[in-house]
mmCIF file of C-alpha atoms in Angstrom:
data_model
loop_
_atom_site.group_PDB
_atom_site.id
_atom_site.type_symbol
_atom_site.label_atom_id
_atom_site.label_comp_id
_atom_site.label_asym_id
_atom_site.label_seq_id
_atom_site.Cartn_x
_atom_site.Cartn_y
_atom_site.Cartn_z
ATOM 1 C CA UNK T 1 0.000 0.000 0.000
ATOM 2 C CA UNK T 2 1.476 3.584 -0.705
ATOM 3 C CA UNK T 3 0.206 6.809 -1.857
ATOM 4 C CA UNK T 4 1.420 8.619 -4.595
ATOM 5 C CA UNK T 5 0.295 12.596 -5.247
ATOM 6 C CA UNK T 6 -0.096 13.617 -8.109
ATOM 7 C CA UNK T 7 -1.213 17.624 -7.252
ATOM 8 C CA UNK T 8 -0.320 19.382 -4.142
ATOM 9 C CA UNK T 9 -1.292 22.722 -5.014
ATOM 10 C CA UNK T 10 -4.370 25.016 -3.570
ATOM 11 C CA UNK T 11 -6.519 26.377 -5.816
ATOM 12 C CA UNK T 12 -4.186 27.007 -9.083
ATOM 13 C CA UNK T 13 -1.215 25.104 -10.242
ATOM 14 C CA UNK T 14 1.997 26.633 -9.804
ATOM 15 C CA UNK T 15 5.411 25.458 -11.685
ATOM 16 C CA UNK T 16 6.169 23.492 -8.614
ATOM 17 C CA UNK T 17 2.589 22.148 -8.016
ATOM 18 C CA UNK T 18 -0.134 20.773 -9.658
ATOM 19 C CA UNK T 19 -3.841 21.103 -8.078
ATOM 20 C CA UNK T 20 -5.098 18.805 -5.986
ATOM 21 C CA UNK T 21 -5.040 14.487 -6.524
ATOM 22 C CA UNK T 22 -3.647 11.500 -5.332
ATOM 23 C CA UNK T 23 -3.778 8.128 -5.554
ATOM 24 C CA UNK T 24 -3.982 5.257 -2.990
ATOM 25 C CA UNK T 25 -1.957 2.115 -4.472
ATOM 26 C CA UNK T 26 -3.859 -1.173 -3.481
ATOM 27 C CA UNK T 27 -2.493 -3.465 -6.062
ATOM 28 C CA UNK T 28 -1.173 -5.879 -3.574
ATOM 29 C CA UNK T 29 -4.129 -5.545 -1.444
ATOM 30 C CA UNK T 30 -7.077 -5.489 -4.598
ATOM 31 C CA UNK T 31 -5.056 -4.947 -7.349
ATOM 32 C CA UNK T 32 -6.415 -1.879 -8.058
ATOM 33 C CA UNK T 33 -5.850 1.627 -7.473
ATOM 34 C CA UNK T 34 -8.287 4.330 -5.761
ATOM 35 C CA UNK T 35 -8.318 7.944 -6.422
ATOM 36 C CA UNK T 36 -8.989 10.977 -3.794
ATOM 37 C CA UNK T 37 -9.819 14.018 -5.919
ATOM 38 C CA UNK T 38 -9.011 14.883 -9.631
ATOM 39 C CA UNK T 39 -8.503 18.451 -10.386
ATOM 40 C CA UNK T 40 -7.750 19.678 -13.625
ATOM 41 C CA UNK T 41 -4.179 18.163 -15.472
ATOM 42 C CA UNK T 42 -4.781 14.954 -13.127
ATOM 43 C CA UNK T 43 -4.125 12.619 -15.921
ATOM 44 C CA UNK T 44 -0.846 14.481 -17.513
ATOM 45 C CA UNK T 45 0.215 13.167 -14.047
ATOM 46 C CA UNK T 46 -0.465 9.827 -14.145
ATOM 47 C CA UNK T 47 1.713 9.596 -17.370
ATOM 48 C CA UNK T 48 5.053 10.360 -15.124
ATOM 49 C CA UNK T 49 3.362 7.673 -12.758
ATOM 50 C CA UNK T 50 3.270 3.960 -12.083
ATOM 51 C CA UNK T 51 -0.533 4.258 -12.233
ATOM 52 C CA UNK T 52 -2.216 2.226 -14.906
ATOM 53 C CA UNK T 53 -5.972 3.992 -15.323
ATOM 54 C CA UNK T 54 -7.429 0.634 -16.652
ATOM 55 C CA UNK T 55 -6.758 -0.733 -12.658
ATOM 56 C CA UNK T 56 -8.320 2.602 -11.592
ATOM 57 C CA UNK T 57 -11.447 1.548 -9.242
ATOM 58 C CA UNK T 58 -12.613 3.709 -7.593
ATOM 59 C CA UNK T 59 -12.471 7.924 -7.285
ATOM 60 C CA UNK T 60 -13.369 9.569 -4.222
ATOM 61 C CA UNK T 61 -14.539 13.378 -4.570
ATOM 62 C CA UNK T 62 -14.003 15.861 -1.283
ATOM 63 C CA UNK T 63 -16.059 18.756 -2.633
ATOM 64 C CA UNK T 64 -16.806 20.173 -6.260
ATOM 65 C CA UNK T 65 -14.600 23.229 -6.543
ATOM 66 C CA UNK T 66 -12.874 23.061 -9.488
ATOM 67 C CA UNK T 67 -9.334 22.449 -8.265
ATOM 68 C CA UNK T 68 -10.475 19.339 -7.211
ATOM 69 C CA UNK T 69 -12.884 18.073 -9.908
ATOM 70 C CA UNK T 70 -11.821 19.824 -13.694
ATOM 71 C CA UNK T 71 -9.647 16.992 -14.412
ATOM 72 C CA UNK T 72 -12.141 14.169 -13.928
ATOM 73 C CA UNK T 73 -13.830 14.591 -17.699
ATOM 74 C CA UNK T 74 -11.332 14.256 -19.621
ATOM 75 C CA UNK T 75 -9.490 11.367 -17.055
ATOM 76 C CA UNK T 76 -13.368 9.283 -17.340
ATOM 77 C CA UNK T 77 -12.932 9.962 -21.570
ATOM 78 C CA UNK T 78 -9.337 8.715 -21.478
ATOM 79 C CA UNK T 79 -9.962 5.539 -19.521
ATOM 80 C CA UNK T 80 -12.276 4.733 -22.016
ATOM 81 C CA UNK T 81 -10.459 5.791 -24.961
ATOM 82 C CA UNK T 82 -7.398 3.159 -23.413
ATOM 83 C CA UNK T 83 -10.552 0.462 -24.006
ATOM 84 C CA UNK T 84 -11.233 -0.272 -20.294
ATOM 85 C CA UNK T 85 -14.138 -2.187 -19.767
ATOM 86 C CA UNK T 86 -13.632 -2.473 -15.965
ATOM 87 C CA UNK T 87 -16.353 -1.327 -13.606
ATOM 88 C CA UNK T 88 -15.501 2.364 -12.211
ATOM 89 C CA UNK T 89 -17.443 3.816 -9.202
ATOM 90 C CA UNK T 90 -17.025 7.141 -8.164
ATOM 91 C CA UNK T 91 -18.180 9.129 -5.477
ATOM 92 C CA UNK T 92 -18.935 12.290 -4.146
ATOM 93 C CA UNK T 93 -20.926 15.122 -3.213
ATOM 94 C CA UNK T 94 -24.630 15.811 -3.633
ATOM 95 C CA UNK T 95 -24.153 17.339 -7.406
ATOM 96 C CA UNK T 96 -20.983 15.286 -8.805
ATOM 97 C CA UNK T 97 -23.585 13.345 -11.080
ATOM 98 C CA UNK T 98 -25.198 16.176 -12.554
ATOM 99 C CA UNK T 99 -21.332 17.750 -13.704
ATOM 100 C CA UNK T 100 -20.526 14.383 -14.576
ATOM 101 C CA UNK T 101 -23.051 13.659 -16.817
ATOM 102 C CA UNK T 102 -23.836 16.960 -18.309
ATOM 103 C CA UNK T 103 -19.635 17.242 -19.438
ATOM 104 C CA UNK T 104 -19.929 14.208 -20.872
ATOM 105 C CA UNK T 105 -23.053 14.535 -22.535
ATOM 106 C CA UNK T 106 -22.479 17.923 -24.090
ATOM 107 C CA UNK T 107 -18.907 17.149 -25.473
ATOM 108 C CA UNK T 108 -20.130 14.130 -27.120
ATOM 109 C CA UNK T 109 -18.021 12.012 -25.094
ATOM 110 C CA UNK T 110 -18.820 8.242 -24.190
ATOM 111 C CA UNK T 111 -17.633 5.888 -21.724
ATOM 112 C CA UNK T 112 -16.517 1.785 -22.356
ATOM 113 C CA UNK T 113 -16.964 0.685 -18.795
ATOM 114 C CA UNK T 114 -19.593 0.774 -16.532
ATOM 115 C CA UNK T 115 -19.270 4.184 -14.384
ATOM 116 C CA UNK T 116 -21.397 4.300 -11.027
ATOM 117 C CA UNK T 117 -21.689 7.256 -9.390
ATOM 118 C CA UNK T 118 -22.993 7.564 -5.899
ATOM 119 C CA UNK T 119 -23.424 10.943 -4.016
ATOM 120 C CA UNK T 120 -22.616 10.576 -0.318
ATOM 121 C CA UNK T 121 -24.328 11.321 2.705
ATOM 122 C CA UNK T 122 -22.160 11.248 6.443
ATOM 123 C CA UNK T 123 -21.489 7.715 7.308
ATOM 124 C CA UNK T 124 -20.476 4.533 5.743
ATOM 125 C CA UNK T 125 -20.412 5.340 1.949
ATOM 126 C CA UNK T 126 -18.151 1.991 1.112
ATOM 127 C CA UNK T 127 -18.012 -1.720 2.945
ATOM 128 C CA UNK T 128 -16.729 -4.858 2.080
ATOM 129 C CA UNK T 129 -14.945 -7.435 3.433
ATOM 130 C CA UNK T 130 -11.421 -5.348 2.909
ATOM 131 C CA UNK T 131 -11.928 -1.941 3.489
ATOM 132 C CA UNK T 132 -14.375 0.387 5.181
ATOM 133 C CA UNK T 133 -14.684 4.073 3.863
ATOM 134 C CA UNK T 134 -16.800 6.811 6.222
ATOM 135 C CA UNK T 135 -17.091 10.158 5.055
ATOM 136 C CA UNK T 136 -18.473 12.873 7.354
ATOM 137 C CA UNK T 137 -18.694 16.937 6.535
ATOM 138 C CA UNK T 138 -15.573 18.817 7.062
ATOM 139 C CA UNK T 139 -16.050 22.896 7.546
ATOM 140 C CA UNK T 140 -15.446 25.439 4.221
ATOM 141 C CA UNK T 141 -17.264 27.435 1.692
ATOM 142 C CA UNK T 142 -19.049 24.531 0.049
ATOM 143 C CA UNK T 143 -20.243 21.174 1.461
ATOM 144 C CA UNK T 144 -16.704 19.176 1.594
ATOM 145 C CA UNK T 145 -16.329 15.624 3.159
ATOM 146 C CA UNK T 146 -13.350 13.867 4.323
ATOM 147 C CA UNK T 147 -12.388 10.132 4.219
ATOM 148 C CA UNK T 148 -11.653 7.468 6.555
ATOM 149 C CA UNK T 149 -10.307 4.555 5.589
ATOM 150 C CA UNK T 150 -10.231 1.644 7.754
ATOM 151 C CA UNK T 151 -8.747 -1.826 6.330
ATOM 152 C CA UNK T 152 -9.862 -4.847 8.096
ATOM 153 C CA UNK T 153 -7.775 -6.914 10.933
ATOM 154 C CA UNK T 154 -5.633 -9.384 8.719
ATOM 155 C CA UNK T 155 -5.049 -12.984 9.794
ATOM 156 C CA UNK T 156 -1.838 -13.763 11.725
ATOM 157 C CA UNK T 157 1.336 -15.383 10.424
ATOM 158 C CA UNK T 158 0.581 -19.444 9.803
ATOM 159 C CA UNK T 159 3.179 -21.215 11.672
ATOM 160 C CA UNK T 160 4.406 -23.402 9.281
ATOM 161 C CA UNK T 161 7.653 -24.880 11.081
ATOM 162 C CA UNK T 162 5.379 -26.460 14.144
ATOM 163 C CA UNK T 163 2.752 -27.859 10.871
ATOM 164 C CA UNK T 164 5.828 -29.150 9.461
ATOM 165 C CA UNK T 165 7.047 -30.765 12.623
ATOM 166 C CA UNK T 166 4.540 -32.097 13.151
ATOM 167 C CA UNK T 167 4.176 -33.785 10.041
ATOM 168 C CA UNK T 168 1.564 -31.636 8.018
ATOM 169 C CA UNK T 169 2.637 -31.444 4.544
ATOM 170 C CA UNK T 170 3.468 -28.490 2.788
ATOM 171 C CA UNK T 171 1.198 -27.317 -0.589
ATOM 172 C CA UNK T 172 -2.114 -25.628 -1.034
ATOM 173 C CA UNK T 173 -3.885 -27.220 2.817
ATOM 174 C CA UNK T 174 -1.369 -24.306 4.352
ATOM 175 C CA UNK T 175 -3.144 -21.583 2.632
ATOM 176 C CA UNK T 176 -6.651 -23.191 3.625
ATOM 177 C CA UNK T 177 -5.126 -23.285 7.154
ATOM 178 C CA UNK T 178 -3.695 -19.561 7.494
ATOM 179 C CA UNK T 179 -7.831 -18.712 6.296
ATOM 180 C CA UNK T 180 -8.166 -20.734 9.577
ATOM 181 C CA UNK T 181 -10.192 -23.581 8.406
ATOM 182 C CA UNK T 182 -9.920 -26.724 9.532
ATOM 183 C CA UNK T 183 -9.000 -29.663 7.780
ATOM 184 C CA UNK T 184 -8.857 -33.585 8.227
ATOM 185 C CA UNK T 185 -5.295 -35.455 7.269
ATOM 186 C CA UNK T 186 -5.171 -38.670 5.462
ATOM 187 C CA UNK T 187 -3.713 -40.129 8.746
ATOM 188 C CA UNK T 188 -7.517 -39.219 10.117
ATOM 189 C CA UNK T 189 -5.886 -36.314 12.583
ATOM 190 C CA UNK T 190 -8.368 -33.306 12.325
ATOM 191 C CA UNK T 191 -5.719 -30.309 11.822
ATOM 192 C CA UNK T 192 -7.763 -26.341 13.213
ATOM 193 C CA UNK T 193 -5.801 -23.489 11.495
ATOM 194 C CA UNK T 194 -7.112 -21.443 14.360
ATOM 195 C CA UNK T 195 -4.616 -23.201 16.692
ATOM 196 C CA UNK T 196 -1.639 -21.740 14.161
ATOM 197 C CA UNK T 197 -2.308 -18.677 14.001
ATOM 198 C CA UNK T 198 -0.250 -16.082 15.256
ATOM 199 C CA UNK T 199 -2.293 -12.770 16.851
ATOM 200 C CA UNK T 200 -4.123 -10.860 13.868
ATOM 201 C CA UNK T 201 -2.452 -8.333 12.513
ATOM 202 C CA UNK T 202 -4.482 -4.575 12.893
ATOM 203 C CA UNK T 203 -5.675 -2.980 9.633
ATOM 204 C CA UNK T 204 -4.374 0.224 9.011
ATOM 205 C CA UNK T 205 -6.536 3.366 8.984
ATOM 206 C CA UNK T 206 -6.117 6.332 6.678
ATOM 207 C CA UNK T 207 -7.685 9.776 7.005
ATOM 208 C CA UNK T 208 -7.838 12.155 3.431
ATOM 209 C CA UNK T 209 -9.339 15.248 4.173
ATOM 210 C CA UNK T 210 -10.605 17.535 1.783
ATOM 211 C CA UNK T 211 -10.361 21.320 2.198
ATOM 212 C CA UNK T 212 -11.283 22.722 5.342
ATOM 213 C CA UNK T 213 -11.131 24.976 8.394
ATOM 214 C CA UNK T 214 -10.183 23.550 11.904
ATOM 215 C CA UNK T 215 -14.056 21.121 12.978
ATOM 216 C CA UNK T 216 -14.761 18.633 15.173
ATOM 217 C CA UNK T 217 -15.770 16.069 12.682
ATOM 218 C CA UNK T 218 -11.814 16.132 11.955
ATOM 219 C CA UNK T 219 -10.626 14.909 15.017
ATOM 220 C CA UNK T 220 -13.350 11.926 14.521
ATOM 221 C CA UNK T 221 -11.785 11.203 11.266
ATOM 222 C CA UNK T 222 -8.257 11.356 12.180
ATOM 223 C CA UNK T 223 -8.478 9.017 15.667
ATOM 224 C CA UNK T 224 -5.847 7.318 15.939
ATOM 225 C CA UNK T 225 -5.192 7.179 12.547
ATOM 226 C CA UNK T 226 -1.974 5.261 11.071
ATOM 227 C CA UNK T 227 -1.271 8.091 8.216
ATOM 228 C CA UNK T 228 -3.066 11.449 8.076
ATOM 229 C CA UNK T 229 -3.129 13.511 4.745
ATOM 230 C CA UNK T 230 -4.230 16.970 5.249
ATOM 231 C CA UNK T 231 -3.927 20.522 3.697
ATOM 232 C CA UNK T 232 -1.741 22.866 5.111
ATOM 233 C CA UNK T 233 -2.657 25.978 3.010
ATOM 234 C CA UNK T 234 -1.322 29.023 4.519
ATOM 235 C CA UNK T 235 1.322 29.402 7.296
ATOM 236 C CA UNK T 236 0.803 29.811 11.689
ATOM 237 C CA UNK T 237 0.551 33.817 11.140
ATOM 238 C CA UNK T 238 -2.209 33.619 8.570
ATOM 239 C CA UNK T 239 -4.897 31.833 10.517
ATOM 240 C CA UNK T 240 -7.898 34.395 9.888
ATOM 241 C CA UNK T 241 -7.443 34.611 6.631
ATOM 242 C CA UNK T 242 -7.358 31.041 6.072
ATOM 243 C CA UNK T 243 -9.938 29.479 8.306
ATOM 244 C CA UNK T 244 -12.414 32.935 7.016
ATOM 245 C CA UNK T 245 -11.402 30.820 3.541
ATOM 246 C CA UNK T 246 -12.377 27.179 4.851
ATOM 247 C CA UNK T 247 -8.700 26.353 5.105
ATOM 248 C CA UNK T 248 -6.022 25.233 7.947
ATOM 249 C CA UNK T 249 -3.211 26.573 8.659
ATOM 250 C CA UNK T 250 -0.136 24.755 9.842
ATOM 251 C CA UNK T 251 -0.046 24.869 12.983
ATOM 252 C CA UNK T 252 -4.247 23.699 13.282
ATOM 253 C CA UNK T 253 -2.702 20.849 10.842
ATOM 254 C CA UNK T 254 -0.239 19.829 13.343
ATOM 255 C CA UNK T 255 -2.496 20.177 16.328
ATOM 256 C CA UNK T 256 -5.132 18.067 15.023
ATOM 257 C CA UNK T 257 -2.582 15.332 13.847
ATOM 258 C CA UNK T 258 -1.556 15.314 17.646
ATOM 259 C CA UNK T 259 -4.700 15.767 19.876
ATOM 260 C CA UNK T 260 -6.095 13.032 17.389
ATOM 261 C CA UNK T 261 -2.961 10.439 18.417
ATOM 262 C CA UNK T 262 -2.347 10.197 14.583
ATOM 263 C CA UNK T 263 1.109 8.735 14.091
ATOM 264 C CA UNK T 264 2.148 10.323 11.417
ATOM 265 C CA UNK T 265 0.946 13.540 9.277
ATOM 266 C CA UNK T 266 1.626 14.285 5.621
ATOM 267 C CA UNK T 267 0.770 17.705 4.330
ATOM 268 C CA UNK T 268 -0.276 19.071 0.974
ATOM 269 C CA UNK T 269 -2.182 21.781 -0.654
ATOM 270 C CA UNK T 270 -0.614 24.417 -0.223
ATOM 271 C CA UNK T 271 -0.907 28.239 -1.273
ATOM 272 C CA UNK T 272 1.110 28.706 -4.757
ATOM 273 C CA UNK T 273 2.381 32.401 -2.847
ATOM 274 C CA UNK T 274 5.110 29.164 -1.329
ATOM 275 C CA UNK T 275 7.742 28.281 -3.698
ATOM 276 C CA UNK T 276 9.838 25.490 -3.539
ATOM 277 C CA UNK T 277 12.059 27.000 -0.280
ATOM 278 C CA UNK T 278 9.421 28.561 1.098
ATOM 279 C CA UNK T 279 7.775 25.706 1.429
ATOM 280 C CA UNK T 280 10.525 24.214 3.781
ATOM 281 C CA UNK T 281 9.017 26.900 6.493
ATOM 282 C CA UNK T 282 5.513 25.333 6.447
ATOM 283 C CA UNK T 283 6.975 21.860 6.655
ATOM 284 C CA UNK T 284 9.011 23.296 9.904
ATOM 285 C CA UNK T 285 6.368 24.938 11.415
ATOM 286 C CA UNK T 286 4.551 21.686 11.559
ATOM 287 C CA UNK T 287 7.219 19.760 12.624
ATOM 288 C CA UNK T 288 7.708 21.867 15.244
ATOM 289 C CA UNK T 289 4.554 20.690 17.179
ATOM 290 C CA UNK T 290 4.253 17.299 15.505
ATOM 291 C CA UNK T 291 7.723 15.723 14.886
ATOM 292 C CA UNK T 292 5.856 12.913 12.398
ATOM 293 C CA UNK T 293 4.893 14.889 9.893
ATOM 294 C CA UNK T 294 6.075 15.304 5.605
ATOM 295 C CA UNK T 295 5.596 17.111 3.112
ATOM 296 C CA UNK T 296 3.975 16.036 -0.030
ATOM 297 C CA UNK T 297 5.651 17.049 -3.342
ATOM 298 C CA UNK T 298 3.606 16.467 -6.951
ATOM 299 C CA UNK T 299 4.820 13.107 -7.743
ATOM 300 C CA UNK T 300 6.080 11.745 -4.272
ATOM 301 C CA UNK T 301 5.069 8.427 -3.064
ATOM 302 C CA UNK T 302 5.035 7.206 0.515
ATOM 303 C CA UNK T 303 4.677 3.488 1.196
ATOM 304 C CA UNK T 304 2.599 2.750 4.104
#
């Protein structure tokens, strides 16, 4: 699992930054790939990318400015145009159908796959027997949601050398025993996976936020949280102007990461007044109250 950005930027690109996007690699997990925001130029970044749009699943929307949302036309006509025919759900705001479907429909444009497109309410917008997804309401100009991601508890490690030992024989009965079943041996010994199972290893939890000013719902999406990704938009000294905005500063960034027991924070969207250097001084100021935290950069990926 790792997350690659592909826009980091607030609001317009810069030469540094791209806006917002970024990608959550689960090909080891689903083999697939699941997308948080697509603002305009989204898919001129997937070309410098491993990403492979065909294995793109699912997109996840925040809120419908257009930093975060021009790019998904023309990404939806492209994934067809590479011939996918693989299911694609996206979701999003009350709204994200209506641009959807009115882009595509009045540029002619026409789609290979089956596209599903669900607009969220708070809660549980996505469950199966992998990952959960909750959204709930974050606080800016326009009704913006952020993401929690919670992957399910995986089995513990099978321990093979005591099977072995004890006369089991290696092949395919290991993998029904690390799924814990149980199984009966030609020698008529009845064999419980259960009893070789190490402890279960604890899902990891993501929280992607979309734009936003300092809420409580944040601090409910960001419990305990193994990675937070959050915008850091304008610097400590700028807070009036940036929450007045529906944005964070850095230092409510860092904060929430550590009230919230997150364990580690990774900023992005950021104001294009930072350049590259400049930059550097929001990363600090975060640091400074959470030591955990990094700074995303258009391209970056971060294995989790």
């Amino acid at each position: 699992m790792e997350l690659i950005f592909l826009g980091t930027g607030a609001g317009t690109p810069s030469k540094e930054r791209n806006v917002s996007s970024l990608v959550l690699n689960l090909l080891s997990e689903r083999n697939s790939f699941w997308m948080f925001d697509c603002g305009e130029g989204t898919q001129h970044q997937i070309l410098h990318s491993s990403i492979r749009m065909g294995r793109l699943e699912k997109i996840f929307i925040t809120h419908l400015h257009g930093d975060h949302i021009f790019g998904l036309p023309g990404l939806l006509s492209s994934r067809s145009m590479g011939g996918s025919q693989d299911p694609l759900t996206l979701y999003g705001p009350p709204g994200i159908k209506a641009f959807v479907e009115t882009t595509l429909s009045l540029s002619g444009s026409y789609l290979t796959y089956p596209l599903e497109i669900i607009e969220i309410q708070p809660g549980k917008v996505m469950d199966d027997q992998h990952f959960c997804v909750t959204a709930l309401p974050l606080v800016h100009g326009i009704e913006s949601f952020g993401y929690r991601i919670e992957e399910a508890d995986r089995p513990g490690t099978l321990d093979a050398s005591r099977l072995l030992a004890e006369g089991v024989p290696a092949g395919p009965v290991f993998q029904r025993l690390k799924a814990g079943e149980q199984i009966q041996l030609d020698d008529g010994r009845v064999i419980n996976g259960q009893d070789y199972l190490g402890p279960a290893q604890k899902g990891r939890v993501l929280a992607i936020f979309g734009d936003t000013a300092p809420g409580e719902n944040s601090l409910v999406l960001a419990k305990d949280a193994d990675v937070m990704v959050h915008e850091a938009t304008l610097e400590a000294s700028m807070a009036e102007q940036a929450n007045n905005r529906g944005h964070s500063t850095t230092q409510q960034t860092a904060e929430l990461a550590k009230t919230a027991g997150a364990k580690r924070l990774i900023i992005t969207h950021f104001s294009a007044r930072y350049g590259t250097e400049e930059s550097l001084r929001l990363l600090a100021e975060c640091q400074a109250i959470f030591p955990s935290t990094e700074m995303a950069s258009d391209l970056a990926v971060f294995a989790l």
